[in-house]
Amino acid sequence: MEEGGGGGGGGGRRRRRRREEEGKDLRVDVDKEYEAIQELGEGWFAKVILVEHRKTGTEVVLKAISKDSTDLKDFLREFHYSYFLSPHVNVLNTYDVAFQDAGAYYFAQELAPLGDLTSNLGENGIGESGAKRVAVQLASALEFLHSKSLVHRDLKLDNVLVFAGDFSRVKLADFGSTVKAGTQAKKDSACMMMVPYTPPEICDVFPEEFYAVETGSDVWQLGVIAYVCLTGCLPWAKADITDPKYCQFLRWHRQRGIKSQAPSHFHRFSHKLQRLLRRILEPKPEKRGDVGEVLKADTKDRWLLRSPEASWAFSERDDPCSLAYSVASSREEKNRLLATLLRHGVETTVDREAKKEWLRQWVMDSQPRSTK
């Protein structure tokens, strides 16, 4: 038992010592304990690896987070949220297994047999029925988070994992950015890489400045995901007045009455869906709807009026959003594409052909082990 008393500095030192001791307890020889089967994905700060536990023969997914990009405190925070939120049916299952080696921190999660939403996205999205199922399930997961005053902050296609081909079972993943609502967060490089999904109130914040994290940012990102699932394209490159497609949306949003004319890229949507999108893509966060708006929506109502092919008025070559789903046939081309996109504030870490290849192998070789 620790001694009482002492000032704030002593308490801080004790907390640091506790974290150091926790870190020592987590040390594992990864190669000795696990056999790597396949690297499933790689982001800016982490890798996701399919492994087999040598003693039991059990296959699990390890998320490996580089120590160059995080510290023990932030790793434990992500693991804590991932583990204690996973009982929800639409949150990825995280197991009570966490450890470290010299270069990375690790924790174990369930295998998603069909990869992420990006890998399942066609030229025109995933279809109306699939988009409805995804939107409702993500809204349910977010309602669970928000009920605990937590904000995910990193909703995008890569962080939605697919467990059924008809999208009747998807799960939210990656809680590395999750914090309590009201937390003061800095607009850092991670925020800059999320530009197409970033709500306008955060786009307006200068780099390295702080802003208050609120649940409304998750609602906005859910709206963007729903749009992409229905169309196969991002609605805009950035929610800022410098973006022409966002300006069209903003002008429409400010209009009221029967003369209100939706922007051309919203013409394919029914009036009921347009009303829903206006609520969850409300530019003013204090007026934005919550995820309950999606859960209350009648999914029997039509969301699409006509096919995207008929209503899309310009070519993919002219659409900056389509770059987010371009195929890079080599690592060099992929790196050049990444550099170009980042210069314009658009983030993508997806090589779709590579993902398709490992997905094919994944489905053949692996079976989901969770019954949740």
Short mmCIF file of C-alpha atoms in Angstrom, two decimals:
data_model
loop_
_atom_site.label_atom_id
_atom_site.label_comp_id
_atom_site.label_asym_id
_atom_site.label_seq_id
_atom_site.Cartn_x
_atom_site.Cartn_y
_atom_site.Cartn_z
CA MET A 1 0.00 0.00 0.00
CA GLU A 2 1.26 3.47 -0.86
CA GLU A 3 1.83 6.06 1.83
CA GLY A 4 -0.70 8.85 2.14
CA GLY A 5 -0.03 12.56 2.15
CA GLY A 6 2.44 14.30 -0.10
CA GLY A 7 1.93 16.99 -2.68
CA GLY A 8 0.72 16.84 -6.26
CA GLY A 9 4.27 16.19 -7.48
CA GLY A 10 4.57 13.10 -5.28
CA GLY A 11 1.23 11.80 -6.51
CA GLY A 12 2.35 12.33 -10.10
CA ARG A 13 5.56 10.39 -9.47
CA ARG A 14 3.62 7.53 -7.89
CA ARG A 15 1.27 7.38 -10.86
CA ARG A 16 4.23 7.28 -13.24
CA ARG A 17 5.83 4.48 -11.22
CA ARG A 18 2.56 2.52 -11.32
CA ARG A 19 2.41 2.86 -15.10
CA GLU A 20 6.04 1.75 -15.39
CA GLU A 21 5.30 -1.32 -13.27
CA GLU A 22 2.21 -2.06 -15.37
CA GLY A 23 4.37 -1.80 -18.46
CA LYS A 24 6.87 -4.32 -17.07
CA ASP A 25 4.04 -6.76 -16.35
CA LEU A 26 2.88 -6.49 -19.98
CA ARG A 27 6.18 -7.58 -21.56
CA VAL A 28 5.88 -10.61 -23.85
CA ASP A 29 8.12 -12.23 -26.45
CA VAL A 30 5.67 -11.89 -29.34
CA ASP A 31 7.47 -14.24 -31.75
CA LYS A 32 7.70 -16.90 -29.05
CA GLU A 33 4.01 -16.70 -28.13
CA TYR A 34 2.45 -16.11 -31.56
CA GLU A 35 2.99 -17.14 -35.15
CA ALA A 36 2.20 -14.37 -37.62
CA ILE A 37 -0.11 -15.58 -40.38
CA GLN A 38 -0.86 -12.40 -42.28
CA GLU A 39 -0.67 -8.64 -42.01
CA LEU A 40 -4.26 -7.52 -42.52
CA GLY A 41 -3.76 -3.79 -42.61
CA GLU A 42 -1.46 -0.93 -41.78
CA GLY A 43 -2.31 2.64 -40.83
CA TRP A 44 -0.20 5.62 -39.92
CA PHE A 45 0.45 4.50 -36.35
CA ALA A 46 -0.52 0.82 -36.11
CA LYS A 47 -0.59 -2.56 -37.82
CA VAL A 48 -3.29 -5.22 -37.66
CA ILE A 49 -1.94 -8.77 -37.84
CA LEU A 50 -3.68 -12.15 -37.97
CA VAL A 51 -1.75 -14.52 -35.67
CA GLU A 52 -2.01 -17.99 -34.17
CA HIS A 53 -1.29 -18.54 -30.50
CA ARG A 54 1.38 -21.24 -30.51
CA LYS A 55 0.21 -23.05 -27.34
CA THR A 56 -3.53 -23.16 -28.03
CA GLY A 57 -3.69 -22.91 -31.83
CA THR A 58 -6.25 -20.10 -31.49
CA GLU A 59 -6.32 -17.48 -34.23
CA VAL A 60 -6.78 -13.87 -33.15
CA VAL A 61 -6.08 -10.44 -34.54
CA LEU A 62 -3.38 -8.37 -32.84
CA LYS A 63 -3.39 -4.61 -33.09
CA ALA A 64 0.23 -3.46 -32.84
CA ILE A 65 0.71 0.23 -32.00
CA SER A 66 4.20 1.61 -32.48
CA LYS A 67 5.85 3.06 -29.38
CA ASP A 68 7.10 5.89 -31.60
CA SER A 69 3.51 7.10 -31.97
CA THR A 70 2.02 6.50 -28.51
CA ASP A 71 2.93 6.05 -24.86
CA LEU A 72 1.77 3.49 -22.31
CA LYS A 73 -0.91 5.79 -20.88
CA ASP A 74 -2.58 6.36 -24.26
CA PHE A 75 -2.27 2.68 -25.17
CA LEU A 76 -3.97 1.62 -21.94
CA ARG A 77 -6.72 4.19 -22.54
CA GLU A 78 -7.42 2.75 -26.01
CA PHE A 79 -7.33 -0.82 -24.72
CA HIS A 80 -9.62 0.09 -21.81
CA TYR A 81 -12.26 1.67 -24.06
CA SER A 82 -11.99 -1.10 -26.67
CA TYR A 83 -12.44 -3.83 -24.05
CA PHE A 84 -15.22 -2.30 -21.98
CA LEU A 85 -17.27 -1.15 -24.98
CA SER A 86 -17.03 -4.49 -26.81
CA PRO A 87 -20.09 -6.10 -25.14
CA HIS A 88 -22.23 -4.02 -27.51
CA VAL A 89 -23.25 -6.11 -30.51
CA ASN A 90 -22.02 -3.45 -32.96
CA VAL A 91 -18.63 -2.84 -31.35
CA LEU A 92 -15.64 -5.00 -32.30
CA ASN A 93 -14.90 -7.63 -29.67
CA THR A 94 -11.65 -7.00 -27.76
CA TYR A 95 -10.19 -9.75 -25.60
CA ASP A 96 -8.59 -9.43 -22.19
CA VAL A 97 -5.11 -9.77 -23.69
CA ALA A 98 -2.61 -6.89 -23.80
CA PHE A 99 1.19 -6.82 -23.79
CA GLN A 100 4.25 -5.09 -25.23
CA ASP A 101 7.65 -5.80 -26.71
CA ALA A 102 10.58 -3.50 -27.43
CA GLY A 103 8.91 -1.68 -30.32
CA ALA A 104 5.14 -1.83 -29.89
CA TYR A 105 2.11 -2.27 -27.65
CA TYR A 106 -0.40 -5.00 -28.55
CA PHE A 107 -3.93 -6.10 -27.76
CA ALA A 108 -6.08 -8.90 -29.18
CA GLN A 109 -9.38 -8.59 -31.05
CA GLU A 110 -11.78 -10.77 -32.99
CA LEU A 111 -11.40 -11.45 -36.70
CA ALA A 112 -13.75 -9.67 -39.11
CA PRO A 113 -14.12 -12.15 -41.99
CA LEU A 114 -15.13 -9.61 -44.64
CA GLY A 115 -12.75 -6.77 -43.85
CA ASP A 116 -13.79 -3.13 -43.60
CA LEU A 117 -16.36 -1.03 -45.43
CA THR A 118 -13.78 0.44 -47.81
CA SER A 119 -12.98 -3.05 -49.12
CA ASN A 120 -16.69 -3.73 -49.68
CA LEU A 121 -17.48 -0.43 -51.36
CA GLY A 122 -18.47 -0.60 -55.03
CA GLU A 123 -18.41 2.21 -57.57
CA ASN A 124 -21.90 3.26 -56.42
CA GLY A 125 -21.63 2.41 -52.74
CA ILE A 126 -23.12 -0.68 -51.10
CA GLY A 127 -26.75 -0.26 -52.15
CA GLU A 128 -29.71 1.27 -50.35
CA SER A 129 -30.54 -1.70 -48.12
CA GLY A 130 -26.91 -2.13 -47.09
CA ALA A 131 -26.51 1.58 -46.38
CA LYS A 132 -29.60 1.56 -44.15
CA ARG A 133 -28.32 -1.43 -42.18
CA VAL A 134 -24.90 0.14 -41.71
CA ALA A 135 -26.34 3.51 -40.65
CA VAL A 136 -28.68 1.99 -38.06
CA GLN A 137 -26.02 -0.30 -36.57
CA LEU A 138 -23.44 2.48 -36.32
CA ALA A 139 -26.06 4.75 -34.77
CA SER A 140 -26.76 2.05 -32.17
CA ALA A 141 -23.05 1.71 -31.35
CA LEU A 142 -22.68 5.49 -31.09
CA GLU A 143 -25.75 5.79 -28.89
CA PHE A 144 -24.03 3.33 -26.53
CA LEU A 145 -20.81 5.37 -26.53
CA HIS A 146 -22.61 8.68 -26.11
CA SER A 147 -24.65 7.31 -23.19
CA LYS A 148 -21.31 6.93 -21.42
CA SER A 149 -20.25 10.47 -22.43
CA LEU A 150 -17.65 9.08 -24.85
CA VAL A 151 -16.89 10.42 -28.33
CA HIS A 152 -15.31 8.12 -30.93
CA ARG A 153 -13.87 10.97 -33.08
CA ASP A 154 -12.58 8.72 -35.88
CA LEU A 155 -15.57 7.39 -37.80
CA LYS A 156 -14.62 6.44 -41.34
CA LEU A 157 -15.07 3.47 -43.67
CA ASP A 158 -11.83 1.83 -42.53
CA ASN A 159 -13.10 1.68 -38.95
CA VAL A 160 -16.34 -0.14 -39.76
CA LEU A 161 -15.77 -3.91 -40.01
CA VAL A 162 -18.08 -6.26 -41.90
CA PHE A 163 -19.26 -9.63 -40.58
CA ALA A 164 -22.05 -10.42 -43.09
CA GLY A 165 -22.16 -10.00 -46.84
CA ASP A 166 -25.54 -8.25 -46.72
CA PHE A 167 -24.22 -5.79 -44.08
CA SER A 168 -26.68 -7.08 -41.49
CA ARG A 169 -23.75 -7.34 -39.07
CA VAL A 170 -21.13 -4.61 -38.91
CA LYS A 171 -19.04 -3.40 -35.97
CA LEU A 172 -17.35 -0.17 -35.02
CA ALA A 173 -13.60 -0.42 -34.37
CA ASP A 174 -10.54 1.66 -33.45
CA PHE A 175 -10.99 3.61 -30.24
CA GLY A 176 -7.55 5.19 -30.32
CA SER A 177 -9.03 8.70 -30.53
CA THR A 178 -11.92 8.12 -28.11
CA VAL A 179 -12.18 10.58 -25.22
CA LYS A 180 -14.77 11.91 -22.80
CA ALA A 181 -17.17 14.53 -24.14
CA GLY A 182 -15.97 17.99 -23.17
CA THR A 183 -12.28 17.05 -23.35
CA GLN A 184 -10.01 19.76 -24.76
CA ALA A 185 -8.27 18.20 -27.77
CA LYS A 186 -5.57 19.63 -29.99
CA LYS A 187 -6.04 19.75 -33.75
CA ASP A 188 -2.97 17.70 -34.64
CA SER A 189 -1.79 15.71 -37.66
CA ALA A 190 -4.33 12.95 -36.94
CA CYS A 191 -7.16 15.48 -37.32
CA MET A 192 -5.63 16.78 -40.54
CA MET A 193 -5.73 13.28 -42.03
CA MET A 194 -9.47 13.00 -41.34
CA VAL A 195 -10.42 16.07 -43.41
CA PRO A 196 -13.21 14.59 -45.60
CA TYR A 197 -15.03 13.36 -42.47
CA THR A 198 -14.25 16.34 -40.25
CA PRO A 199 -17.21 18.54 -39.20
CA PRO A 200 -17.05 22.25 -40.04
CA GLU A 201 -16.58 23.39 -36.45
CA ILE A 202 -13.29 21.45 -36.33
CA CYS A 203 -12.27 22.44 -39.87
CA ASP A 204 -12.47 26.04 -38.65
CA VAL A 205 -9.96 25.40 -35.84
CA PHE A 206 -6.36 26.32 -36.65
CA PRO A 207 -3.71 23.56 -36.52
CA GLU A 208 -2.27 22.99 -33.03
CA GLU A 209 -5.17 24.91 -31.42
CA PHE A 210 -7.47 23.27 -28.87
CA TYR A 211 -11.20 22.64 -29.18
CA ALA A 212 -13.88 20.98 -27.03
CA VAL A 213 -14.78 17.45 -28.14
CA GLU A 214 -18.53 16.89 -28.43
CA THR A 215 -20.74 13.99 -29.52
CA GLY A 216 -21.98 16.02 -32.49
CA SER A 217 -18.74 15.32 -34.35
CA ASP A 218 -19.62 11.60 -34.39
CA VAL A 219 -23.07 12.43 -35.75
CA TRP A 220 -21.54 14.43 -38.60
CA GLN A 221 -19.14 11.62 -39.48
CA LEU A 222 -22.02 9.13 -39.45
CA GLY A 223 -23.79 11.34 -42.00
CA VAL A 224 -20.74 11.34 -44.27
CA ILE A 225 -20.45 7.54 -44.02
CA ALA A 226 -24.15 7.14 -44.90
CA TYR A 227 -23.65 9.36 -47.95
CA VAL A 228 -20.63 7.35 -49.12
CA CYS A 229 -22.47 4.05 -48.62
CA LEU A 230 -25.31 5.31 -50.82
CA THR A 231 -23.17 6.85 -53.58
CA GLY A 232 -19.65 5.44 -53.52
CA CYS A 233 -18.22 8.94 -53.22
CA LEU A 234 -17.49 11.52 -50.56
CA PRO A 235 -19.95 14.46 -50.51
CA TRP A 236 -17.07 16.98 -50.47
CA ALA A 237 -13.34 17.08 -49.90
CA LYS A 238 -13.64 19.44 -46.94
CA ALA A 239 -16.54 20.97 -44.97
CA ASP A 240 -15.26 24.47 -45.61
CA ILE A 241 -16.38 27.42 -47.75
CA THR A 242 -13.34 26.89 -49.98
CA ASP A 243 -14.90 23.62 -51.18
CA PRO A 244 -17.44 24.20 -54.00
CA LYS A 245 -19.54 21.11 -53.27
CA TYR A 246 -19.76 21.98 -49.59
CA CYS A 247 -20.75 25.53 -50.56
CA GLN A 248 -23.63 24.12 -52.62
CA PHE A 249 -24.76 22.10 -49.63
CA LEU A 250 -24.42 25.11 -47.32
CA ARG A 251 -26.56 27.32 -49.58
CA TRP A 252 -29.25 24.63 -49.70
CA HIS A 253 -29.12 24.14 -45.95
CA ARG A 254 -29.77 27.84 -45.37
CA GLN A 255 -32.84 27.80 -47.59
CA ARG A 256 -36.30 27.10 -46.24
CA GLY A 257 -39.67 26.42 -47.80
CA ILE A 258 -40.88 24.80 -51.01
CA LYS A 259 -38.36 26.69 -53.16
CA SER A 260 -35.47 25.01 -51.37
CA GLN A 261 -33.40 23.29 -54.06
CA ALA A 262 -31.03 20.50 -53.06
CA PRO A 263 -27.55 20.50 -54.63
CA SER A 264 -27.15 18.26 -57.67
CA HIS A 265 -25.33 15.52 -55.78
CA PHE A 266 -28.29 15.23 -53.37
CA HIS A 267 -30.94 14.91 -56.13
CA ARG A 268 -30.82 11.11 -56.02
CA PHE A 269 -32.06 11.12 -52.41
CA SER A 270 -35.71 11.04 -51.36
CA HIS A 271 -37.15 14.06 -49.53
CA LYS A 272 -37.25 12.08 -46.28
CA LEU A 273 -33.57 11.20 -46.54
CA GLN A 274 -32.73 14.79 -47.48
CA ARG A 275 -34.46 15.95 -44.29
CA LEU A 276 -32.52 13.39 -42.24
CA LEU A 277 -29.20 14.42 -43.78
CA ARG A 278 -29.98 18.08 -43.15
CA ARG A 279 -30.45 17.22 -39.48
CA ILE A 280 -27.31 15.14 -38.96
CA LEU A 281 -25.17 17.25 -41.31
CA GLU A 282 -26.29 20.48 -39.65
CA PRO A 283 -23.28 22.86 -39.92
CA LYS A 284 -23.97 24.40 -36.50
CA PRO A 285 -23.09 21.78 -33.87
CA GLU A 286 -25.49 23.19 -31.28
CA LYS A 287 -28.40 22.61 -33.71
CA ARG A 288 -27.23 19.25 -35.06
CA GLY A 289 -29.40 16.21 -34.42
CA ASP A 290 -28.17 13.22 -32.44
CA VAL A 291 -27.84 9.58 -33.45
CA GLY A 292 -31.40 9.03 -32.28
CA GLU A 293 -32.51 10.75 -35.50
CA VAL A 294 -31.12 7.79 -37.47
CA LEU A 295 -32.55 5.20 -35.08
CA LYS A 296 -36.01 6.80 -35.31
CA ALA A 297 -35.96 6.95 -39.12
CA ASP A 298 -38.33 4.53 -40.84
CA THR A 299 -36.01 2.34 -42.91
CA LYS A 300 -39.00 1.14 -44.93
CA ASP A 301 -39.05 4.56 -46.58
CA ARG A 302 -37.08 4.88 -49.78
CA TRP A 303 -33.75 6.64 -49.50
CA LEU A 304 -32.75 6.58 -53.19
CA LEU A 305 -34.99 7.86 -55.97
CA ARG A 306 -32.89 6.67 -58.87
CA SER A 307 -29.62 5.01 -59.66
CA PRO A 308 -26.41 6.92 -59.02
CA GLU A 309 -25.37 6.34 -62.64
CA ALA A 310 -28.37 8.30 -63.91
CA SER A 311 -28.05 11.23 -61.53
CA TRP A 312 -24.29 11.73 -61.42
CA ALA A 313 -23.68 14.73 -63.66
CA PHE A 314 -19.89 14.69 -63.95
CA SER A 315 -17.18 12.13 -64.54
CA GLU A 316 -15.00 10.46 -61.97
CA ARG A 317 -12.04 12.30 -63.49
CA ASP A 318 -13.62 15.63 -62.52
CA ASP A 319 -14.57 14.52 -59.03
CA PRO A 320 -11.92 15.14 -56.36
CA CYS A 321 -13.74 12.78 -54.00
CA SER A 322 -13.21 9.82 -56.31
CA LEU A 323 -9.48 10.03 -55.63
CA ALA A 324 -10.17 8.65 -52.17
CA TYR A 325 -10.95 5.30 -53.78
CA SER A 326 -8.37 5.24 -56.58
CA VAL A 327 -6.37 2.07 -57.07
CA ALA A 328 -2.60 2.25 -56.78
CA SER A 329 -1.08 -0.67 -58.70
CA SER A 330 2.32 -0.38 -57.04
CA ARG A 331 3.73 0.82 -53.72
CA GLU A 332 5.47 3.71 -55.51
CA GLU A 333 2.23 4.83 -57.16
CA LYS A 334 0.41 4.48 -53.85
CA ASN A 335 2.97 6.66 -52.07
CA ARG A 336 2.75 9.30 -54.80
CA LEU A 337 -1.04 9.26 -54.54
CA LEU A 338 -0.89 9.56 -50.75
CA ALA A 339 1.42 12.55 -50.99
CA THR A 340 -0.86 14.28 -53.51
CA LEU A 341 -3.98 13.66 -51.43
CA LEU A 342 -2.36 14.87 -48.22
CA ARG A 343 -1.23 18.10 -49.91
CA HIS A 344 -4.89 18.73 -50.73
CA GLY A 345 -6.08 17.71 -47.27
CA VAL A 346 -7.60 14.37 -48.32
CA GLU A 347 -6.67 11.19 -46.44
CA THR A 348 -6.54 7.64 -47.71
CA THR A 349 -4.51 4.66 -46.57
CA VAL A 350 -6.28 2.11 -48.76
CA ASP A 351 -4.76 0.00 -51.51
CA ARG A 352 -7.99 -1.65 -52.66
CA GLU A 353 -6.43 -4.35 -54.84
CA ALA A 354 -4.16 -5.46 -52.01
CA LYS A 355 -7.14 -5.48 -49.65
CA LYS A 356 -9.17 -7.57 -52.08
CA GLU A 357 -6.35 -10.08 -52.31
CA TRP A 358 -5.93 -10.56 -48.58
CA LEU A 359 -9.70 -10.61 -48.14
CA ARG A 360 -10.00 -13.50 -50.58
CA GLN A 361 -7.30 -15.40 -48.72
CA TRP A 362 -8.76 -14.36 -45.37
CA VAL A 363 -12.24 -15.70 -46.16
CA MET A 364 -10.81 -18.98 -47.45
CA ASP A 365 -8.47 -19.58 -44.53
CA SER A 366 -10.32 -18.11 -41.57
CA GLN A 367 -13.63 -18.41 -39.81
CA PRO A 368 -14.98 -15.91 -37.28
CA ARG A 369 -14.57 -17.34 -33.80
CA SER A 370 -16.90 -14.99 -31.94
CA THR A 371 -20.60 -15.79 -31.65
CA LYS A 372 -21.49 -12.31 -30.47
#
